Amino acid sequence: MWTLAQRERLALEHQMLHSQGMTQFSVFHESRDDSYYLFGTAQTNAGRSYDLYAPMPQGFPDQRPSLYVTKPNPLRMADGRALSDLGISHTMHTLSSATSGAIQICHWRDAQWHAAITLHRVMLKALLWLEAYEQHLATGRSIDAFVRTMGGST
Amino acid sequence: MTAGPNQQAMIREAMESIAQRRPGRTRLVYDKTRRTIVAVSAADRSQRGLDITAEDAEMFV
């Protein structure tokens, strides 16, 4: 059961996503089971589209939401293997995949997560991860190699 | 399914500007119009959007 504060926070998260220009993402409420989730289709520089899905945990915002790439599924690596085959991968910044095979992006470690982190920052990381993923496709290098490049260049 | 040669070439071209960036010369910003991450010159203040770097975003901490 969600508290009033949680519901207000989720409504605020939705407004913040849109006010920050991330209108491709929205927070939805599923009335059948009173659950909340974030969903949207992200587009990369190269013009490819990816569906992103983040079910809100009952402990949100104190608990980190999981974030999945639900389409394309399977998400392939440069060598053609499914990225989900790796499971938890430090070099590719992925956590355990969903049973459907959808990739879970490691956007924040649980130990680093706190309630002040907003969903628009999570989605910003998701967009950066997708750019790094496409760089992986183009070069074969792992995502963490590209992340270092991004970090060193900013 | 994996990215075909044409797709890979397109991706490589799109990423080239990011891959060739030099420290302090460019920033990654969220372009509200294109609704994606783009690299812009550090001197370019005309970008209207969420001006945040990977470090600012605590990327992969």
Short mmCIF file of C-alpha atoms in Angstrom, two decimals, chain A:
data_model
loop_
_atom_site.label_atom_id
_atom_site.label_comp_id
_atom_site.label_asym_id
_atom_site.label_seq_id
_atom_site.Cartn_x
_atom_site.Cartn_y
_atom_site.Cartn_z
CA MET A 1 0.00 0.00 0.00
CA TRP A 2 1.39 3.35 -1.02
CA THR A 3 1.49 6.22 1.41
CA LEU A 4 0.19 9.63 0.42
CA ALA A 5 3.77 10.91 0.43
CA GLN A 6 4.82 8.19 -2.01
CA ARG A 7 1.94 8.95 -4.36
CA GLU A 8 2.73 12.64 -4.25
CA ARG A 9 6.40 11.89 -4.90
CA LEU A 10 5.54 9.74 -7.92
CA ALA A 11 3.29 12.47 -9.31
CA LEU A 12 6.12 14.93 -8.80
CA GLU A 13 8.55 12.59 -10.54
CA HIS A 14 6.27 12.48 -13.57
CA GLN A 15 6.02 16.28 -13.65
CA MET A 16 9.78 16.61 -13.26
CA LEU A 17 10.50 14.24 -16.15
CA HIS A 18 8.34 16.33 -18.42
CA SER A 19 9.55 19.70 -17.15
CA GLN A 20 13.13 18.55 -17.82
CA GLY A 21 12.23 17.75 -21.41
CA MET A 22 12.05 14.00 -20.94
CA THR A 23 8.54 13.81 -22.33
CA GLN A 24 9.32 10.44 -23.87
CA PHE A 25 9.10 8.99 -20.34
CA SER A 26 6.10 8.97 -18.05
CA VAL A 27 5.13 7.51 -14.70
CA PHE A 28 2.01 5.38 -15.05
CA HIS A 29 -0.40 4.03 -12.46
CA GLU A 30 -1.86 0.58 -12.95
CA SER A 31 -5.24 0.67 -11.22
CA ARG A 32 -5.77 -3.11 -11.39
CA ASP A 33 -3.10 -3.76 -8.80
CA ASP A 34 -2.36 -0.21 -7.64
CA SER A 35 1.18 -0.33 -8.95
CA TYR A 36 3.33 2.38 -10.51
CA TYR A 37 5.86 2.11 -13.27
CA LEU A 38 7.91 4.32 -15.54
CA PHE A 39 7.80 3.57 -19.23
CA GLY A 40 8.95 5.25 -22.41
CA THR A 41 10.79 4.85 -25.68
CA ALA A 42 14.27 6.33 -25.75
CA GLN A 43 15.99 7.36 -28.93
CA THR A 44 19.74 7.50 -29.33
CA ASN A 45 21.95 9.76 -31.42
CA ALA A 46 22.03 7.09 -34.08
CA GLY A 47 18.24 7.12 -34.24
CA ARG A 48 17.60 3.69 -32.79
CA SER A 49 14.75 3.20 -30.34
CA TYR A 50 14.70 1.32 -27.05
CA ASP A 51 11.75 0.73 -24.72
CA LEU A 52 12.62 1.32 -21.07
CA TYR A 53 10.55 0.04 -18.16
CA ALA A 54 11.01 0.63 -14.46
CA PRO A 55 8.48 -0.83 -12.03
CA MET A 56 8.39 1.21 -8.84
CA PRO A 57 9.22 -0.84 -5.75
CA GLN A 58 7.01 -0.53 -2.68
CA GLY A 59 9.93 1.08 -0.91
CA PHE A 60 10.32 3.92 -3.42
CA PRO A 61 11.91 6.47 -3.14
CA ASP A 62 14.07 4.93 -0.42
CA GLN A 63 14.44 1.77 -2.50
CA ARG A 64 16.17 1.80 -5.88
CA PRO A 65 13.87 1.05 -8.84
CA SER A 66 15.04 -1.59 -11.30
CA LEU A 67 15.34 -0.37 -14.88
CA TYR A 68 14.94 -2.70 -17.86
CA VAL A 69 15.39 -2.45 -21.61
CA THR A 70 12.29 -4.33 -22.76
CA LYS A 71 12.70 -3.74 -26.48
CA PRO A 72 14.66 -4.89 -28.39
CA ASN A 73 14.66 -8.22 -26.62
CA PRO A 74 17.03 -9.94 -26.76
CA LEU A 75 19.54 -7.13 -26.75
CA ARG A 76 22.58 -8.34 -28.65
CA MET A 77 26.24 -7.75 -28.01
CA ALA A 78 28.70 -6.88 -30.76
CA ASP A 79 29.53 -10.56 -31.18
CA GLY A 80 25.88 -11.48 -31.65
CA ARG A 81 25.36 -13.13 -28.26
CA ALA A 82 22.48 -12.01 -26.07
CA LEU A 83 23.59 -9.49 -23.47
CA SER A 84 21.36 -11.27 -20.97
CA ASP A 85 23.70 -14.27 -21.21
CA LEU A 86 26.20 -12.30 -19.13
CA GLY A 87 23.78 -11.79 -16.23
CA ILE A 88 25.40 -9.46 -13.74
CA SER A 89 28.25 -7.78 -15.58
CA HIS A 90 30.51 -5.11 -14.15
CA THR A 91 32.03 -4.32 -17.53
CA MET A 92 28.66 -3.93 -19.23
CA HIS A 93 26.95 -2.29 -16.24
CA THR A 94 24.10 -4.76 -16.13
CA LEU A 95 22.30 -6.51 -13.26
CA SER A 96 20.19 -9.67 -13.31
CA SER A 97 17.95 -9.80 -16.33
CA ALA A 98 14.18 -10.19 -16.09
CA THR A 99 12.70 -13.63 -16.69
CA SER A 100 11.63 -12.30 -20.08
CA GLY A 101 15.29 -11.73 -20.92
CA ALA A 102 15.00 -7.95 -20.66
CA ILE A 103 18.31 -6.38 -19.69
CA GLN A 104 18.52 -4.60 -16.34
CA ILE A 105 20.71 -1.49 -16.46
CA CYS A 106 22.87 -0.88 -13.41
CA HIS A 107 22.10 2.80 -12.92
CA TRP A 108 22.93 3.09 -9.23
CA ARG A 109 24.29 0.66 -6.74
CA ASP A 110 21.91 -0.11 -3.89
CA ALA A 111 24.43 1.18 -1.37
CA GLN A 112 24.69 4.49 -3.23
CA TRP A 113 20.98 4.97 -3.78
CA HIS A 114 19.11 7.51 -1.65
CA ALA A 115 15.68 9.08 -1.71
CA ALA A 116 16.92 12.38 -3.11
CA ILE A 117 17.80 10.78 -6.45
CA THR A 118 15.05 11.59 -8.91
CA LEU A 119 13.83 9.51 -11.82
CA HIS A 120 14.92 12.06 -14.40
CA ARG A 121 18.52 11.49 -13.26
CA VAL A 122 17.99 7.74 -13.54
CA MET A 123 16.73 8.18 -17.07
CA LEU A 124 19.62 10.45 -17.92
CA LYS A 125 21.90 7.58 -16.96
CA ALA A 126 19.80 5.23 -19.03
CA LEU A 127 20.31 7.46 -22.07
CA LEU A 128 24.06 7.53 -21.44
CA TRP A 129 24.09 3.75 -21.05
CA LEU A 130 22.30 3.36 -24.39
CA GLU A 131 24.84 5.61 -26.11
CA ALA A 132 27.63 3.55 -24.56
CA TYR A 133 25.88 0.35 -25.64
CA GLU A 134 25.78 1.53 -29.25
CA GLN A 135 29.43 2.47 -28.99
CA HIS A 136 30.01 -1.12 -27.85
CA LEU A 137 28.16 -2.37 -30.95
CA ALA A 138 30.31 -0.19 -33.18
CA THR A 139 33.65 -0.97 -31.60
CA GLY A 140 33.30 -4.22 -29.67
CA ARG A 141 34.69 -2.55 -26.56
CA SER A 142 32.84 -3.08 -23.30
CA ILE A 143 30.54 -0.40 -21.96
CA ASP A 144 32.77 0.46 -19.03
CA ALA A 145 35.55 1.42 -21.46
CA PHE A 146 33.26 3.95 -23.05
CA VAL A 147 32.02 5.23 -19.72
CA ARG A 148 35.60 6.10 -18.78
CA THR A 149 35.86 8.01 -22.04
CA MET A 150 32.71 9.91 -21.27
CA GLY A 151 33.81 10.68 -17.75
CA GLY A 152 37.24 11.86 -18.84
CA SER A 153 35.84 14.11 -21.50
CA THR A 154 33.40 16.09 -19.48
#
